[in-house]
Every structure is written in C-alpha cells, then in structure tokens.
CSV table of C-alpha atoms in Angstrom, one decimal:
chain,number,residue,atom,x,y,z
A,170,MET,CA,-9.1,-205.8,131.3
A,171,ARG,CA,-11.8,-203.3,131.5
A,172,TYR,CA,-15.3,-204.4,132.5
A,173,THR,CA,-18.4,-202.2,132.9
A,174,ARG,CA,-22.1,-202.4,133.0
A,175,VAL,CA,-24.4,-200.9,130.1
A,176,SER,CA,-28.1,-200.6,129.6
A,177,VAL,CA,-29.2,-203.0,126.7
A,178,GLY,CA,-33.1,-202.3,126.0
A,179,GLY,CA,-33.5,-200.9,129.2
A,180,ARG,CA,-31.6,-204.1,131.0
A,181,ALA,CA,-28.4,-203.8,132.9
A,182,VAL,CA,-25.9,-206.1,131.3
A,183,TRP,CA,-22.3,-206.5,132.1
A,184,GLY,CA,-19.7,-205.9,129.3
A,185,ARG,CA,-16.0,-206.2,128.6
A,186,VAL,CA,-14.5,-203.0,127.0
A,187,ALA,CA,-12.6,-203.6,123.6
A,188,GLU,CA,-11.1,-201.2,121.3
A,189,ALA,CA,-14.0,-199.9,119.7
A,190,ASP,CA,-16.9,-202.3,121.0
A,191,VAL,CA,-18.4,-203.3,124.4
A,192,GLU,CA,-18.7,-207.1,124.3
A,193,LEU,CA,-21.8,-208.2,126.1
A,194,LEU,CA,-21.4,-210.7,128.8
A,195,SER,CA,-23.8,-213.7,130.0
A,196,GLY,CA,-23.1,-212.5,133.6
A,197,SER,CA,-20.9,-210.8,136.0
A,198,PRO,CA,-17.2,-211.4,136.2
A,199,LEU,CA,-17.1,-211.0,139.9
A,200,ASP,CA,-19.1,-214.2,139.8
A,201,GLY,CA,-17.0,-216.4,137.6
A,202,ARG,CA,-15.9,-216.4,134.0
A,203,PRO,CA,-19.2,-215.2,131.8
A,204,THR,CA,-19.2,-215.9,128.1
A,205,VAL,CA,-19.6,-213.3,125.2
A,206,ILE,CA,-23.4,-212.9,123.9
A,207,GLY,CA,-23.1,-210.0,121.8
A,208,SER,CA,-21.6,-206.5,121.4
A,209,LEU,CA,-22.4,-202.9,120.9
A,210,PRO,CA,-20.3,-200.0,119.3
A,211,LEU,CA,-18.7,-198.2,122.2
A,212,ALA,CA,-19.6,-194.9,120.7
A,213,THR,CA,-23.4,-196.0,121.3
A,214,ALA,CA,-23.2,-197.3,124.8
A,215,THR,CA,-25.3,-196.0,127.6
A,216,TRP,CA,-23.1,-196.4,130.5
A,217,LEU,CA,-24.6,-197.6,134.1
A,218,PRO,CA,-22.5,-197.6,137.4
A,219,VAL,CA,-19.9,-200.2,137.0
A,220,VAL,CA,-21.1,-202.3,139.9
A,221,VAL,CA,-24.2,-201.8,142.4
A,222,PRO,CA,-22.4,-202.8,145.6
A,223,PRO,CA,-23.8,-204.8,148.5
A,224,VAL,CA,-22.1,-202.0,150.6
A,225,PHE,CA,-20.7,-198.5,149.6
A,226,TYR,CA,-17.6,-197.8,151.7
A,227,ALA,CA,-16.4,-194.2,151.5
A,228,VAL,CA,-13.2,-192.6,152.9
A,229,GLY,CA,-12.9,-189.1,154.3
A,230,MET,CA,-10.0,-186.8,155.0
A,231,ASN,CA,-7.3,-189.2,153.5
A,232,TYR,CA,-5.1,-186.8,151.8
A,233,ARG,CA,-2.8,-184.3,154.0
A,234,ARG,CA,-3.8,-181.3,151.8
A,235,HIS,CA,-7.6,-181.6,152.2
A,236,ILE,CA,-7.2,-182.2,155.7
A,237,GLU,CA,-4.7,-179.0,156.3
A,238,HIS,CA,-7.5,-177.0,154.0
A,239,ALA,CA,-10.3,-178.4,156.3
A,240,GLY,CA,-8.6,-177.4,159.5
A,241,ALA,CA,-8.8,-180.8,160.7
A,242,GLU,CA,-6.5,-183.6,162.6
A,243,VAL,CA,-4.6,-186.3,160.5
A,244,PRO,CA,-6.2,-189.3,161.4
A,245,ALA,CA,-4.4,-191.8,163.6
A,246,ARG,CA,-6.1,-195.2,162.1
A,247,PRO,CA,-8.2,-195.7,159.0
A,248,GLU,CA,-11.7,-195.2,159.4
A,249,VAL,CA,-14.7,-195.7,156.8
A,250,GLY,CA,-18.1,-194.1,156.6
A,251,TYR,CA,-20.9,-195.2,154.1
A,252,ARG,CA,-22.8,-193.8,150.9
A,253,ALA,CA,-25.9,-194.6,149.6
A,254,ASN,CA,-26.4,-196.9,146.4
A,255,SER,CA,-29.1,-194.7,145.3
A,256,ALA,CA,-26.9,-191.9,144.7
A,257,LEU,CA,-24.9,-193.8,142.0
A,258,THR,CA,-25.0,-192.8,138.5
A,259,GLY,CA,-22.9,-193.6,135.1
A,260,HIS,CA,-20.4,-192.3,133.1
A,261,GLY,CA,-22.2,-189.6,131.0
A,262,SER,CA,-25.3,-189.2,133.2
A,263,PRO,CA,-26.1,-185.7,134.6
A,264,ILE,CA,-25.2,-184.4,137.7
A,265,VAL,CA,-28.3,-182.7,139.1
A,266,ARG,CA,-27.9,-179.7,141.2
A,267,PRO,CA,-30.9,-179.7,143.5
A,268,ALA,CA,-33.7,-177.2,143.1
A,269,GLY,CA,-33.3,-174.6,146.2
A,270,LEU,CA,-29.8,-175.5,147.1
A,271,GLU,CA,-27.6,-172.4,148.1
A,272,GLY,CA,-23.8,-172.3,148.3
A,273,ARG,CA,-21.0,-174.6,147.4
A,274,PHE,CA,-21.7,-177.5,145.0
A,275,GLU,CA,-18.5,-179.3,144.5
A,276,ALA,CA,-17.0,-182.5,142.7
A,277,GLU,CA,-14.3,-184.4,144.5
A,278,PRO,CA,-12.0,-186.6,142.3
A,279,GLU,CA,-11.6,-190.6,143.8
A,280,LEU,CA,-10.1,-193.5,143.3
A,281,VAL,CA,-12.3,-196.5,143.9
A,282,ALA,CA,-11.6,-200.3,144.8
A,283,VAL,CA,-13.8,-202.8,143.8
A,284,ILE,CA,-13.7,-205.9,145.8
A,285,GLY,CA,-13.4,-209.4,144.4
A,286,ARG,CA,-13.5,-211.8,147.0
A,287,THR,CA,-15.3,-212.3,150.5
A,288,LEU,CA,-13.1,-211.2,153.4
A,289,ARG,CA,-13.1,-211.4,157.1
A,290,HIS,CA,-9.8,-210.7,159.5
A,291,THR,CA,-7.6,-210.1,156.3
A,292,THR,CA,-3.8,-209.6,156.1
A,293,TYR,CA,-2.5,-206.9,154.2
A,294,LYS,CA,-1.5,-209.3,151.2
A,295,GLU,CA,-4.9,-210.8,151.2
A,296,ALA,CA,-6.2,-207.2,150.8
A,297,GLN,CA,-4.0,-206.8,147.8
A,298,ASP,CA,-5.1,-209.7,146.1
A,299,ALA,CA,-8.6,-209.1,147.1
A,300,VAL,CA,-9.1,-206.1,144.9
A,301,PHE,CA,-10.8,-207.2,141.6
A,302,GLY,CA,-10.0,-203.7,139.9
A,303,TRP,CA,-10.1,-200.0,140.2
A,304,THR,CA,-12.6,-197.5,138.9
A,305,ILE,CA,-13.2,-193.6,139.3
A,306,GLY,CA,-15.8,-191.8,141.7
A,307,ASN,CA,-17.0,-188.4,141.9
A,308,ASP,CA,-18.0,-187.4,145.3
A,309,VAL,CA,-20.3,-184.6,144.6
A,310,SER,CA,-20.9,-182.5,148.0
A,311,ALA,CA,-23.6,-179.9,148.7
A,312,ARG,CA,-21.3,-178.0,151.5
A,313,THR,CA,-24.2,-175.9,152.9
A,314,TRP,CA,-26.4,-179.1,153.9
A,315,GLN,CA,-23.0,-180.8,155.1
A,316,HIS,CA,-22.7,-177.9,157.5
A,317,GLN,CA,-26.4,-177.8,158.2
A,318,ASP,CA,-27.1,-181.6,158.7
A,319,ARG,CA,-26.0,-183.7,161.7
A,320,THR,CA,-25.1,-186.5,159.0
A,321,PHE,CA,-24.4,-186.4,155.3
A,322,TRP,CA,-27.9,-187.7,154.4
A,323,ARG,CA,-28.5,-185.2,151.5
A,324,SER,CA,-25.0,-183.4,151.1
A,325,LYS,CA,-23.4,-186.9,149.9
A,326,ASN,CA,-26.3,-189.1,148.9
A,327,SER,CA,-28.6,-187.0,146.9
A,328,ASP,CA,-29.8,-188.5,143.4
A,329,SER,CA,-27.0,-188.6,141.1
A,330,PHE,CA,-24.3,-187.1,143.5
A,331,LYS,CA,-22.2,-190.3,143.0
A,332,PRO,CA,-21.1,-191.0,139.5
A,333,MET,CA,-18.8,-194.0,139.2
A,334,GLY,CA,-17.1,-195.3,136.0
A,335,PRO,CA,-16.8,-195.6,133.3
A,336,TRP,CA,-15.2,-199.1,133.4
A,337,ILE,CA,-13.3,-201.2,135.9
A,338,GLU,CA,-9.6,-201.6,135.1
A,339,THR,CA,-8.0,-205.0,136.4
A,340,ASP,CA,-4.6,-204.3,135.1
A,341,VAL,CA,-3.0,-201.4,136.7
A,342,ASP,CA,-1.1,-200.3,139.5
A,343,ALA,CA,-3.5,-197.7,141.0
A,344,LEU,CA,-1.5,-196.0,143.4
A,345,ALA,CA,1.2,-195.3,140.9
A,346,GLN,CA,-1.1,-192.8,138.6
A,347,THR,CA,-2.0,-189.5,138.6
A,348,THR,CA,-5.7,-187.8,139.3
A,349,THR,CA,-6.8,-185.0,137.2
A,350,LEU,CA,-10.0,-182.9,137.6
A,351,ARG,CA,-10.9,-180.7,134.9
A,352,VAL,CA,-14.0,-178.6,134.4
A,353,ASN,CA,-15.0,-177.6,131.0
A,354,GLY,CA,-11.6,-178.7,129.8
A,355,GLU,CA,-9.8,-176.5,132.4
A,356,VAL,CA,-7.5,-178.5,134.9
A,357,ARG,CA,-8.8,-177.6,138.3
A,358,ALA,CA,-6.8,-180.1,140.4
A,359,ALA,CA,-4.1,-182.6,139.8
A,360,PHE,CA,-2.4,-184.8,142.3
A,361,PRO,CA,-0.5,-188.2,143.0
A,362,THR,CA,-3.3,-191.0,143.3
A,363,GLY,CA,-1.6,-192.7,146.0
A,364,ASP,CA,-0.4,-190.2,148.2
A,365,MET,CA,-2.6,-191.1,150.9
A,366,VAL,CA,-2.4,-191.1,154.6
A,367,PHE,CA,-3.6,-194.7,154.5
A,368,ASP,CA,-4.0,-197.0,151.3
A,369,PRO,CA,-6.8,-199.1,150.2
A,370,PHE,CA,-5.3,-202.1,151.7
A,371,ASP,CA,-5.0,-200.4,155.2
A,372,PHE,CA,-8.5,-199.9,155.0
A,373,ILE,CA,-9.6,-203.3,153.8
A,374,VAL,CA,-7.7,-204.7,156.9
A,375,GLU,CA,-9.2,-202.5,159.3
A,376,ILE,CA,-12.8,-203.0,158.0
A,377,THR,CA,-12.5,-206.8,157.9
A,378,LYS,CA,-11.8,-207.0,161.6
A,379,HIS,CA,-15.4,-206.0,162.3
A,380,ILE,CA,-17.1,-206.7,158.9
A,381,THR,CA,-17.3,-209.0,156.0
A,382,MET,CA,-16.4,-207.6,152.9
A,383,ARG,CA,-18.0,-209.1,149.9
A,384,PRO,CA,-17.5,-209.2,145.9
A,385,GLY,CA,-18.9,-205.9,144.3
A,386,ASP,CA,-18.3,-204.0,147.7
A,387,VAL,CA,-16.7,-200.5,146.6
A,388,LEU,CA,-14.3,-198.4,149.0
A,389,TRP,CA,-14.1,-194.8,147.6
A,390,MET,CA,-10.6,-193.3,148.9
A,391,GLY,CA,-11.1,-189.7,149.3
A,392,ALA,CA,-9.7,-186.6,147.1
A,393,GLU,CA,-6.8,-184.5,147.7
A,394,SER,CA,-8.8,-181.4,146.1
A,395,THR,CA,-12.4,-180.2,145.3
A,396,CYS,CA,-13.8,-177.4,142.9
A,397,ARG,CA,-16.8,-175.5,142.5
A,398,ILE,CA,-19.3,-176.9,139.8
A,399,GLU,CA,-22.3,-175.3,138.3
A,400,PRO,CA,-25.1,-176.3,136.0
A,401,GLY,CA,-23.9,-176.0,132.5
A,402,ASP,CA,-20.4,-177.2,133.5
A,403,THR,CA,-19.1,-180.6,132.3
A,404,VAL,CA,-16.6,-182.5,135.0
A,405,ASP,CA,-14.0,-184.9,133.9
A,406,ILE,CA,-12.1,-186.8,136.2
A,407,GLU,CA,-9.1,-188.7,134.9
A,408,ILE,CA,-7.1,-191.1,136.6
A,409,SER,CA,-3.8,-192.1,134.3
A,410,GLY,CA,-4.0,-196.2,133.7
A,411,ILE,CA,-7.8,-196.1,134.4
A,412,GLY,CA,-9.5,-193.6,132.2
A,413,VAL,CA,-11.9,-190.5,132.4
A,414,LEU,CA,-15.3,-190.3,134.1
A,415,SER,CA,-17.1,-187.5,132.5
A,416,ASN,CA,-20.6,-185.8,133.4
A,417,PRO,CA,-22.6,-182.9,132.5
A,418,VAL,CA,-23.8,-180.7,135.6
A,419,GLN,CA,-27.7,-179.7,135.3
A,420,GLY,CA,-30.0,-177.8,137.4
A,421,GLU,CA,-33.1,-179.7,138.8
A,422,THR,CA,-36.3,-178.6,136.7
A,423,THR,CA,-39.1,-179.8,139.1
A,424,GLU,CA,-39.1,-180.5,143.0
A,425,ARG,CA,-42.1,-182.9,142.8
A,426,GLN,CA,-42.8,-185.8,140.7
A,427,GLN,CA,-45.6,-187.7,140.8
A,428,PRO,CA,-46.2,-191.4,141.8
C-alpha cells in the first residue's frame, strides 16, 4: 500500500495512491483505518511531505564508502542526530539554494523509515514490526556552512533542504533495494540500499533505550554517495520497490520577505 499527503484546496489531506488516482482519506492511516472520501487524478496532485514527524531523526556516516571518503572512523555503535521539520518539502517542490551561499551544494539520497507504533526499550524484532513503511529523502547540504558552523543549523536545516516523498510504501523489503541518484537524467550514484553499517532496526533499538519513539516519527538512514547540484537541475532519487522522489533546484530570488 502507498500512502501520501496532498494539498486539496490549501488543506493537507492523507491519500492512498492507486494506479491513476489518489484516493483521499478521512484521516491518517497511522491513527487507524480511515475511509475514502474522494479522489483526484494522480497527474494533478500537489504533493506534500508524506508526514510531519513528531521527531525527525537523522543518521550520519552509515555507509562505509561515505565514511572512507570523509576520512572518518567507522562508528562503533548507532548514534543519531536531528533535523528540523521546517526544512521538509514535498515531491515536485523546488529545492532553493539560498542567496549568498558559496561552495558545494549537494544532494544525498536516503532511505527513510516511518514509525507506526509507540516504542520504548524495544527489541530488534519489535523494531522491525514497528516500521509502518518506507519513503525517500534528499538530505540537501550546504558544505561551506557545514564546515563554518558549530552545528548543522543552516547547512542541513534551511527551508526546502529536506525533500521527502512521494509516498510511504508499506509492502517492500527496503533493505533489499537499490538507491539511484540522477541529476538531469544522468546517473550520479547507485548503491545497495541495505549496505549500511547499522540498519534501521539497530538505530530504533538504540534510540528507544533513552527516548520514546511515536507514530509518525521518521528516521533518515544516511547515504553512500553525494553529488553537487545547481539551480536549473532536476534531482531524482529512486529506491527500487518504493518510487522516485523528484525535485527541481532553483536559486533564491529574494533575501527578505515582508511580514
């Protein structure tokens, strides 16, 4: 099953993706079994981030190739960071390169786990059962800011830096898939999705030793490879068995918005 969120008359509505339509739902599938209240053609859908998470967890340095490229050490245990919900944007929405940003501006293709149950002190098996489904994320990164700042506050969390979508796939062995990153149709990276140092369930077990995870939380799993992107590009991230997250890149047209 594929679930998503779309904009209908300026309002966020959950939907179930059919062959040619999005069946609009009465509520969130994370809260129960919503009923179908309407539909709209798939081709006309305005896609939103598939969920607004209570907590946005993000993994870094979880693929050996990425670790080696960065000259870092392979982590001894699963450790997690956080990202800002305000950075989320949907499938088809633009990634905006901020005005005045210099240096490398990069895309990072990531598998995303969507949590479906409340979890605390979880076993590995319970963690497997607690994943509601899987989606795709693009961990857009401004490298100059990443190296200048003490934290990732703007390099990872600026507006539009976290595209996520286009839907949540509930029926896939996500770790048996292939992740492919394309820019303007050209393959820039491809790697086995599950070739991680620690898998999603390892992280869920570790997180829930200390923090309660709740339905709708998301866990972004890191990338093996990254590539540079520029305004005018279109970035496609495909994870076989899940779908394709596609976003155009544009430059910021103003540095100030009036209240």
